[in-house]
PDB file of C-alpha atoms and ligand atoms in Angstrom:
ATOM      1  CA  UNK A1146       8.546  19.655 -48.786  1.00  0.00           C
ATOM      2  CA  UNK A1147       9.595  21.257 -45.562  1.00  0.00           C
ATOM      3  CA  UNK A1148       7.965  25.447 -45.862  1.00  0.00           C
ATOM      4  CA  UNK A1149      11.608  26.389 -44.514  1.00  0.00           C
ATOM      5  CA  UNK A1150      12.755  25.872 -48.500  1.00  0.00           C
ATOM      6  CA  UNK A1151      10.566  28.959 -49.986  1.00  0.00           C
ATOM      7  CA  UNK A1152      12.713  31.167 -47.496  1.00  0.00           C
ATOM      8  CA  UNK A1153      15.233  33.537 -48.789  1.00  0.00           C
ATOM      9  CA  UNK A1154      18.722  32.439 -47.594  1.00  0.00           C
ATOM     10  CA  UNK A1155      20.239  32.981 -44.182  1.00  0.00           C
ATOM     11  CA  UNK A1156      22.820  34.980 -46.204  1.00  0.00           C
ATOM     12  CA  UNK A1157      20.220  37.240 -47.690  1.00  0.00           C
ATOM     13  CA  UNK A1158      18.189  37.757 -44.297  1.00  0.00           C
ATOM     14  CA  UNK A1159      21.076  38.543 -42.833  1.00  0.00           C
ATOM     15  CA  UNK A1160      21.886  41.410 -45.405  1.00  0.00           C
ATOM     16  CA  UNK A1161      18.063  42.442 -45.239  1.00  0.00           C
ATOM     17  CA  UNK A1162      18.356  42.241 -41.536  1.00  0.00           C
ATOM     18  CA  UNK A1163      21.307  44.428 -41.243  1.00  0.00           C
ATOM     19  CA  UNK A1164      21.144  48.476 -40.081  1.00  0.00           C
ATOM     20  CA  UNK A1165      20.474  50.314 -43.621  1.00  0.00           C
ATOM     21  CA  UNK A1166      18.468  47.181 -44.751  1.00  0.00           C
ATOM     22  CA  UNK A1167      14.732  46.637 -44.297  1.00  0.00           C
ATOM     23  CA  UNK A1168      15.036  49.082 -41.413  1.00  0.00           C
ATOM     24  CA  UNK A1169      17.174  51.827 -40.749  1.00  0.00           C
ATOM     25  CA  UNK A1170      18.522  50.515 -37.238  1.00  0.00           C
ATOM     26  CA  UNK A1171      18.404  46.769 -38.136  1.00  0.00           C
ATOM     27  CA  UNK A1172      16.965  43.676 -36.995  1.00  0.00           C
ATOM     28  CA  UNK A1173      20.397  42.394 -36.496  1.00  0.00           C
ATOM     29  CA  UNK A1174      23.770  44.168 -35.519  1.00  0.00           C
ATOM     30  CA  UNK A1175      26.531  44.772 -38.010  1.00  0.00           C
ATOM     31  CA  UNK A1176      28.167  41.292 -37.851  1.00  0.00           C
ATOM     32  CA  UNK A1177      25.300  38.911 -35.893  1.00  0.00           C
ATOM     33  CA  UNK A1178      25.227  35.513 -36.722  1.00  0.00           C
ATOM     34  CA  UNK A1179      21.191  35.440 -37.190  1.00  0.00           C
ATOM     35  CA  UNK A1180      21.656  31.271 -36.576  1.00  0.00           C
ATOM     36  CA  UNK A1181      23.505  32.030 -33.943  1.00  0.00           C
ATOM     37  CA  UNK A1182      20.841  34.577 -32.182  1.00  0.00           C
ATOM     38  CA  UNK A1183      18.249  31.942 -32.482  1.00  0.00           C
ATOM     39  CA  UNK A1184      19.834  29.102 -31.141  1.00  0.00           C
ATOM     40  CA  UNK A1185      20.934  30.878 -28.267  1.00  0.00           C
ATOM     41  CA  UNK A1186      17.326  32.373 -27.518  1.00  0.00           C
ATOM     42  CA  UNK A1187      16.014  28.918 -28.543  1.00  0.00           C
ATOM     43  CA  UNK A1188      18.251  27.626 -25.158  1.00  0.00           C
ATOM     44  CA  UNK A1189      17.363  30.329 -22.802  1.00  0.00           C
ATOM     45  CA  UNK A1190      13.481  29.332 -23.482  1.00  0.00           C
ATOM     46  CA  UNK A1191      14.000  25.859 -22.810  1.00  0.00           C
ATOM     47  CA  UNK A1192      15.665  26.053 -19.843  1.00  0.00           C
ATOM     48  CA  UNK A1193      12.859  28.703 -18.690  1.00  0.00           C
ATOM     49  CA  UNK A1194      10.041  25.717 -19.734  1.00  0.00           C
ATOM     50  CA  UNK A1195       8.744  28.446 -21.847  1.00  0.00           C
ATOM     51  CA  UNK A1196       8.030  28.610 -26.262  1.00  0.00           C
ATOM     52  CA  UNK A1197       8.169  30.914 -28.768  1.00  0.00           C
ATOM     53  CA  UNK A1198       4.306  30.762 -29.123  1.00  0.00           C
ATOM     54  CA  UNK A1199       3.349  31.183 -25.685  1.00  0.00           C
ATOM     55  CA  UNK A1200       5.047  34.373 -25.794  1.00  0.00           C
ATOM     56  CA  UNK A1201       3.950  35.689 -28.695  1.00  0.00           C
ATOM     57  CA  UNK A1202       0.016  34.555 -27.852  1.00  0.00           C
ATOM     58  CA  UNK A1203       0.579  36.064 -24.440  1.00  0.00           C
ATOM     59  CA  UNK A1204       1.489  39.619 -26.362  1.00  0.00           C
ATOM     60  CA  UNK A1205      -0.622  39.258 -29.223  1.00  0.00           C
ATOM     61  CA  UNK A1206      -3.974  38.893 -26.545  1.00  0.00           C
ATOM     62  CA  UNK A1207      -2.608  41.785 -24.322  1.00  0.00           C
ATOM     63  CA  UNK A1208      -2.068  43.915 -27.167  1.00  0.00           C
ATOM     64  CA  UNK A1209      -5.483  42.688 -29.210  1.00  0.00           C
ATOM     65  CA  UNK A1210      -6.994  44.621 -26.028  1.00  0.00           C
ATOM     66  CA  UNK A1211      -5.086  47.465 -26.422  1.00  0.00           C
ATOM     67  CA  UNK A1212      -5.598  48.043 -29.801  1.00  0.00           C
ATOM     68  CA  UNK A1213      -9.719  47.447 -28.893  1.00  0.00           C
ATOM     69  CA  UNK A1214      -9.925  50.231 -26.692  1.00  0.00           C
ATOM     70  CA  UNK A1215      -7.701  52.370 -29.147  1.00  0.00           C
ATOM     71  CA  UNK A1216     -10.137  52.069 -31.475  1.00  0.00           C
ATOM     72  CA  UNK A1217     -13.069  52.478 -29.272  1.00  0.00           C
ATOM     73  CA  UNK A1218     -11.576  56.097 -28.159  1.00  0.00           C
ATOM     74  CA  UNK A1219     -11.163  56.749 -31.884  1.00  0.00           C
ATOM     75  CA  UNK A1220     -14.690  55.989 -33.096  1.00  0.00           C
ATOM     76  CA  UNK A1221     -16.514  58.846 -35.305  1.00  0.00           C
ATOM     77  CA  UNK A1222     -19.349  59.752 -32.861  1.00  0.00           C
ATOM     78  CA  UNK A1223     -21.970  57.601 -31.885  1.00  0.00           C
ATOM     79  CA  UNK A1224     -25.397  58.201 -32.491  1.00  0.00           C
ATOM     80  CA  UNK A1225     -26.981  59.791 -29.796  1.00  0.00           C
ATOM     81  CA  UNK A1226     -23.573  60.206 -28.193  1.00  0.00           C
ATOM     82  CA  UNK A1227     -23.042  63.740 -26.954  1.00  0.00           C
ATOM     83  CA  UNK A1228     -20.607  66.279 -28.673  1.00  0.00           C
ATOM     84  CA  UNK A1229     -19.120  66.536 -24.973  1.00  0.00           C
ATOM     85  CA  UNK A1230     -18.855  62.434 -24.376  1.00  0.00           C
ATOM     86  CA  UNK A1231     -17.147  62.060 -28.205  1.00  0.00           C
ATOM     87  CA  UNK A1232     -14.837  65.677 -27.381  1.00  0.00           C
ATOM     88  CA  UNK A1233     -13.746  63.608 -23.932  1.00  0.00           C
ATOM     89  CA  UNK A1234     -13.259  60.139 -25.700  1.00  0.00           C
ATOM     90  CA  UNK A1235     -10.599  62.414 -28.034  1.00  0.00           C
ATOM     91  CA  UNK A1236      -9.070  64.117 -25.207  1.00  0.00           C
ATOM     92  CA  UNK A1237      -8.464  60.810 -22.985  1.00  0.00           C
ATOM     93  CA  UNK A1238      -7.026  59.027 -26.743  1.00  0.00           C
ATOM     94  CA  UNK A1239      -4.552  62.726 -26.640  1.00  0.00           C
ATOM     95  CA  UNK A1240      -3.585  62.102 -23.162  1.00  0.00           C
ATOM     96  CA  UNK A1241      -3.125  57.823 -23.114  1.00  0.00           C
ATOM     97  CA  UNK A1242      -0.691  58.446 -26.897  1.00  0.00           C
ATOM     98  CA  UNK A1243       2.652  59.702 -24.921  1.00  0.00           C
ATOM     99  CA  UNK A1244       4.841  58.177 -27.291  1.00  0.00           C
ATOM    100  CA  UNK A1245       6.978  55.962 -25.116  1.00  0.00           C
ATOM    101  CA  UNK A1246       8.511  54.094 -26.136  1.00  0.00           C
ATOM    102  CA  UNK A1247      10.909  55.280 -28.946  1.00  0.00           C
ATOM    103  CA  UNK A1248      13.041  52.514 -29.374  1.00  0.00           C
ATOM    104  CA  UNK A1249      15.394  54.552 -31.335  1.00  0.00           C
ATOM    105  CA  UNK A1250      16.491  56.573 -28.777  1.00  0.00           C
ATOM    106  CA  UNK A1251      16.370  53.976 -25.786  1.00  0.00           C
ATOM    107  CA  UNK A1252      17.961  56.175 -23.413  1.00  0.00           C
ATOM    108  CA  UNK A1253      14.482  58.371 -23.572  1.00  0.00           C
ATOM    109  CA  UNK A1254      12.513  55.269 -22.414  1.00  0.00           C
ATOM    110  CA  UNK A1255      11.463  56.166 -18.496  1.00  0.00           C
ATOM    111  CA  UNK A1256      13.065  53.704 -16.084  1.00  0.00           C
ATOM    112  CA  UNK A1257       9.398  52.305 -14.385  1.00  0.00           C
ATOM    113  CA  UNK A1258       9.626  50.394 -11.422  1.00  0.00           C
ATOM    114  CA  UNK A1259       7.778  49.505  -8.348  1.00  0.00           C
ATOM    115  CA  UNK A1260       8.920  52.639  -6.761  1.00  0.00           C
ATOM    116  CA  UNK A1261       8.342  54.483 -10.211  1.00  0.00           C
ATOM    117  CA  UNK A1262       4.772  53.593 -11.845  1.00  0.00           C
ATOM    118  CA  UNK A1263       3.215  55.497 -14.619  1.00  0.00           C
ATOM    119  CA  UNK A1264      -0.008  57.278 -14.107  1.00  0.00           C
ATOM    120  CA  UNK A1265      -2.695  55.145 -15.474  1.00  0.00           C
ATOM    121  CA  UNK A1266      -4.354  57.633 -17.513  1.00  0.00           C
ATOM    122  CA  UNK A1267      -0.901  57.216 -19.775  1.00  0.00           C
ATOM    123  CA  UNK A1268      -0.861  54.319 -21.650  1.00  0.00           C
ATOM    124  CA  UNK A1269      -3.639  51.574 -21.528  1.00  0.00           C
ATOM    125  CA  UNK A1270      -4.264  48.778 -18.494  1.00  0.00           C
ATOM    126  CA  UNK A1271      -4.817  45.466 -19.401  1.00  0.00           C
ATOM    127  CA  UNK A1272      -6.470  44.017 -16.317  1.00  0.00           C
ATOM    128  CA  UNK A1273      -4.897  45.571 -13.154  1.00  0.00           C
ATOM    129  CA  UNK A1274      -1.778  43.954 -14.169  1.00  0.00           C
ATOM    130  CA  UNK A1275      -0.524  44.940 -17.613  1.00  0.00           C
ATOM    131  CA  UNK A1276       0.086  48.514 -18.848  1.00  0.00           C
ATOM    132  CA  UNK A1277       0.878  48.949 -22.043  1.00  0.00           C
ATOM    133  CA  UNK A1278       2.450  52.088 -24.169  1.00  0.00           C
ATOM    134  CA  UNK A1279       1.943  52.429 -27.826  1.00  0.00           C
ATOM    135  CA  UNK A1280       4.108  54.251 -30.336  1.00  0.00           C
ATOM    136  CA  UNK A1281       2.666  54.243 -33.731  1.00  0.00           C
ATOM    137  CA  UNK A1282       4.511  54.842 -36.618  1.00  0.00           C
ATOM    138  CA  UNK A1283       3.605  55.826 -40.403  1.00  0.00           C
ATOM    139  CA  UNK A1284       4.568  53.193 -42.582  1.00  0.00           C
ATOM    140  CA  UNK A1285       4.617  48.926 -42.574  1.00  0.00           C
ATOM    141  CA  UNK A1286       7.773  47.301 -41.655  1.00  0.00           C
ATOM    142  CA  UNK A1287       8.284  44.299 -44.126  1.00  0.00           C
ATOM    143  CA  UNK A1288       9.274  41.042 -42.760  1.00  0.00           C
ATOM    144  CA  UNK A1289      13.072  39.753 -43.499  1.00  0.00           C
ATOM    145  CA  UNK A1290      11.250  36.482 -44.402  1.00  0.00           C
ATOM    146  CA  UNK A1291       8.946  38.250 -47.327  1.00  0.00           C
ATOM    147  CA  UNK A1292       5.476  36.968 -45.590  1.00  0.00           C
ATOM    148  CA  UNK A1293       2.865  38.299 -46.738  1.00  0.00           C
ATOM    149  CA  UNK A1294       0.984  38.561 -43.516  1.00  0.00           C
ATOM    150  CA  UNK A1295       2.263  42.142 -42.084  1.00  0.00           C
ATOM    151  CA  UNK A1296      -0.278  42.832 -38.805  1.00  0.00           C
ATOM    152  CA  UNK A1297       0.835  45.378 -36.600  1.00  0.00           C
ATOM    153  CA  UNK A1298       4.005  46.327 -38.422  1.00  0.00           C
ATOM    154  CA  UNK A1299       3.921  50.096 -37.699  1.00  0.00           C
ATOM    155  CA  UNK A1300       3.865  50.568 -33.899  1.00  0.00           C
ATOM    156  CA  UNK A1301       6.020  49.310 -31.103  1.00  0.00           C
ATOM    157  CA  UNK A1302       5.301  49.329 -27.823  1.00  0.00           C
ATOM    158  CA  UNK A1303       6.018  49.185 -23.547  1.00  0.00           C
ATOM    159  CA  UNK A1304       4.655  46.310 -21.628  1.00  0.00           C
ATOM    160  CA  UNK A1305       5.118  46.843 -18.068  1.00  0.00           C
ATOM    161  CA  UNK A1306       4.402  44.616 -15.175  1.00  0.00           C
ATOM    162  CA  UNK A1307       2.531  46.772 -12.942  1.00  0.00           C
ATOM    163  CA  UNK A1308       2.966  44.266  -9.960  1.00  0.00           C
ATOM    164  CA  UNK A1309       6.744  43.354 -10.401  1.00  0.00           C
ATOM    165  CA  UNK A1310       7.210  46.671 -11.681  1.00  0.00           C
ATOM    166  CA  UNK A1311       9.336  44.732 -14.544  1.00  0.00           C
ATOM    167  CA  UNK A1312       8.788  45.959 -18.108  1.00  0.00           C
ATOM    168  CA  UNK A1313       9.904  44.836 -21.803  1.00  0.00           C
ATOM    169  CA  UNK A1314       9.931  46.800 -24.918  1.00  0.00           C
ATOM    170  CA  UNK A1315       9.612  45.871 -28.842  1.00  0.00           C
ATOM    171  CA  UNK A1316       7.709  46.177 -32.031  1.00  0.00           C
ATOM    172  CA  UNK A1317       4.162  45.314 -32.538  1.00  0.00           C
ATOM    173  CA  UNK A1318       6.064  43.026 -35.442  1.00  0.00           C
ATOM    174  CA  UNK A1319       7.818  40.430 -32.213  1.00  0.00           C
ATOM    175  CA  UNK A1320       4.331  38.609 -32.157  1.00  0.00           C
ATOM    176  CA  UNK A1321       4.725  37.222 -36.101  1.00  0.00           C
ATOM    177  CA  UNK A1322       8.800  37.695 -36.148  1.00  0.00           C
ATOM    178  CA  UNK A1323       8.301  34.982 -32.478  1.00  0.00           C
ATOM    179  CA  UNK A1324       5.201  32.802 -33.765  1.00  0.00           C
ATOM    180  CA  UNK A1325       6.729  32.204 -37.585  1.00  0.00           C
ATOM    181  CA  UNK A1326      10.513  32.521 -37.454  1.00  0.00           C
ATOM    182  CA  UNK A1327      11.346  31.880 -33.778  1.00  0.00           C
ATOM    183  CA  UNK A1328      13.508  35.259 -33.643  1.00  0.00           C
ATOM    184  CA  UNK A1329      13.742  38.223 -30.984  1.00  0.00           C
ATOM    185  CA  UNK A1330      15.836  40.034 -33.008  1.00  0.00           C
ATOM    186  CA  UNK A1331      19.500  40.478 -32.733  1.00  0.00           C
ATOM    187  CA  UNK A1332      21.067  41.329 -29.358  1.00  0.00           C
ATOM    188  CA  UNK A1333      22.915  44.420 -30.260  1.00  0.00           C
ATOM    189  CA  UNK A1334      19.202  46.037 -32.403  1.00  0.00           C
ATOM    190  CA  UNK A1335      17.056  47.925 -30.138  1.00  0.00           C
ATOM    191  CA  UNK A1336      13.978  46.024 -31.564  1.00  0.00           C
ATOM    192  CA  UNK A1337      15.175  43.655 -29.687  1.00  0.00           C
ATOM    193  CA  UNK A1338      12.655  41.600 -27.170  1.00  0.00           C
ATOM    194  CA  UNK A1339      14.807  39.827 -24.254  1.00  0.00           C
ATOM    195  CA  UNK A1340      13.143  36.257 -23.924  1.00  0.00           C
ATOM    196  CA  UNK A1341      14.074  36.036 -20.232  1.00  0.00           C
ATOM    197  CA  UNK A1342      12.667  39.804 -19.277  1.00  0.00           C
ATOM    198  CA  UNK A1343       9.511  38.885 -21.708  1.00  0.00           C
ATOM    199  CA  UNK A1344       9.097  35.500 -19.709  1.00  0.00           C
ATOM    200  CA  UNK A1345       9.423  37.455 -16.284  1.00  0.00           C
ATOM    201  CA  UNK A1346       7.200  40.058 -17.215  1.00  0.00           C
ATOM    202  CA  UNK A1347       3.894  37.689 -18.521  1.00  0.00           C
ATOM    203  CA  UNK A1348       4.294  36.046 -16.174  1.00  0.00           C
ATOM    204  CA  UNK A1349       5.399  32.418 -18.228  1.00  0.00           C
ATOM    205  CA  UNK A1350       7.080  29.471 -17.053  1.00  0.00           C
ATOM    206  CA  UNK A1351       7.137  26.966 -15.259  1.00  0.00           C
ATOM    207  CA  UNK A1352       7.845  28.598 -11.526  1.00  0.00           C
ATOM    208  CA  UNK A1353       4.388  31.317 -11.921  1.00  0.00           C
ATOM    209  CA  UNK A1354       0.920  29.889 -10.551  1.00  0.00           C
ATOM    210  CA  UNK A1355      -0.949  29.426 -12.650  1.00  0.00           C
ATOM    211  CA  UNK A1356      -4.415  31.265 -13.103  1.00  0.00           C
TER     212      UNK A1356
HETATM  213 ZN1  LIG B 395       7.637  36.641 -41.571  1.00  0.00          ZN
END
């Protein structure tokens, strides 16, 4: 028995996935054909030599680090850490949570480029190469599909390509939405994560070096 059977319906994802459904702006645009999204994503990855779950490990390890030294800044004090060092680890966790980006108002996302890189003490480096914005949120986002398994749910965030100066936004949820049900998201919902910018910017496929 194929595990594809114990999902809802494409009908009823689609309604679920719609603006005013699961979430207020949608997974999906008004009328988007969710088979239709897929396929067309499915295409763009093969001709860029690239899968669904190389993406999603490639975001899930980035952010895995990010969310490490999030929680490291947010410790209860150490023992035999000074008031000062634990006062400074909540300052630097103040000034690294800008909240960029906020996906439902896209327009407010800064335009970073080469010629336009954030400060490093926003955000969080990953290596020298990856810097990475987090906007948490109150509340779990449910999965269209019903899964159970709802890890990082309520935060999206800002990837950025420090040396292509090339960045890609979505929510935390892309990594299980990409790994489980092959989807991006819909092309006209701002959740959505373009496959060929998300290739670009980790660096993926078959034309990078590999490290
Ligand atoms: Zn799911």
């Amino acid at each position: 028995m194929s595990e594809t059977s114990r999902f809802p319906s494409i009908a009823k994802l689609e309604r679920r996935m719609r603006p005013g459904g699961y979430s207020t702006q949608g997974f999906l645009g008004p009328i988007e054909s969710l088979q239709v999204v897929i396929a067309r994503d499915q295409e763009t990855l093969e001709n860029l030599g690239v899968s669904h779950e190389e993406i999603a490990e490639a975001l899930e390890n980035i952010l895995q680090v990010v969310k490490e030294q999030i929680s490291q800044l947010l410790q209860f004090r150490q023992r035999g850490e000074k008031v000062q060092e634990y006062r400074k680890r909540g300052e630097e966790y103040s000034a690294r949570s800008v909240h960029i980006p906020d996906l439902y108002h896209h327009e407010s996302i800064p335009s970073f480029s080469l010629e336009n890189l954030p400060s490093v003490d926003q955000g969080y480096l990953v290596g020298n190469k990856f810097h990475v914005f987090i906007a948490q949120y109150r509340g779990l986002q449910e999965c269209p599909w019903e899964c159970e398994h709802e890890e990082w749910s309520s935060f999206d965030f800002l990837l950025l390509n420090r040396e292509i100066g090339e960045y890609v936004t979505g929510p935390g949820m892309i990594v299980h939405l990409l790994r489980k049900h092959h989807f991006f998201e819909g092309l006209e919902s701002p959740y959505r994560v373009d496959p060929a910018r998300a290739v670009r910017v980790l660096g993926l496929g078959s034309n990078t070096t590999i490290k």
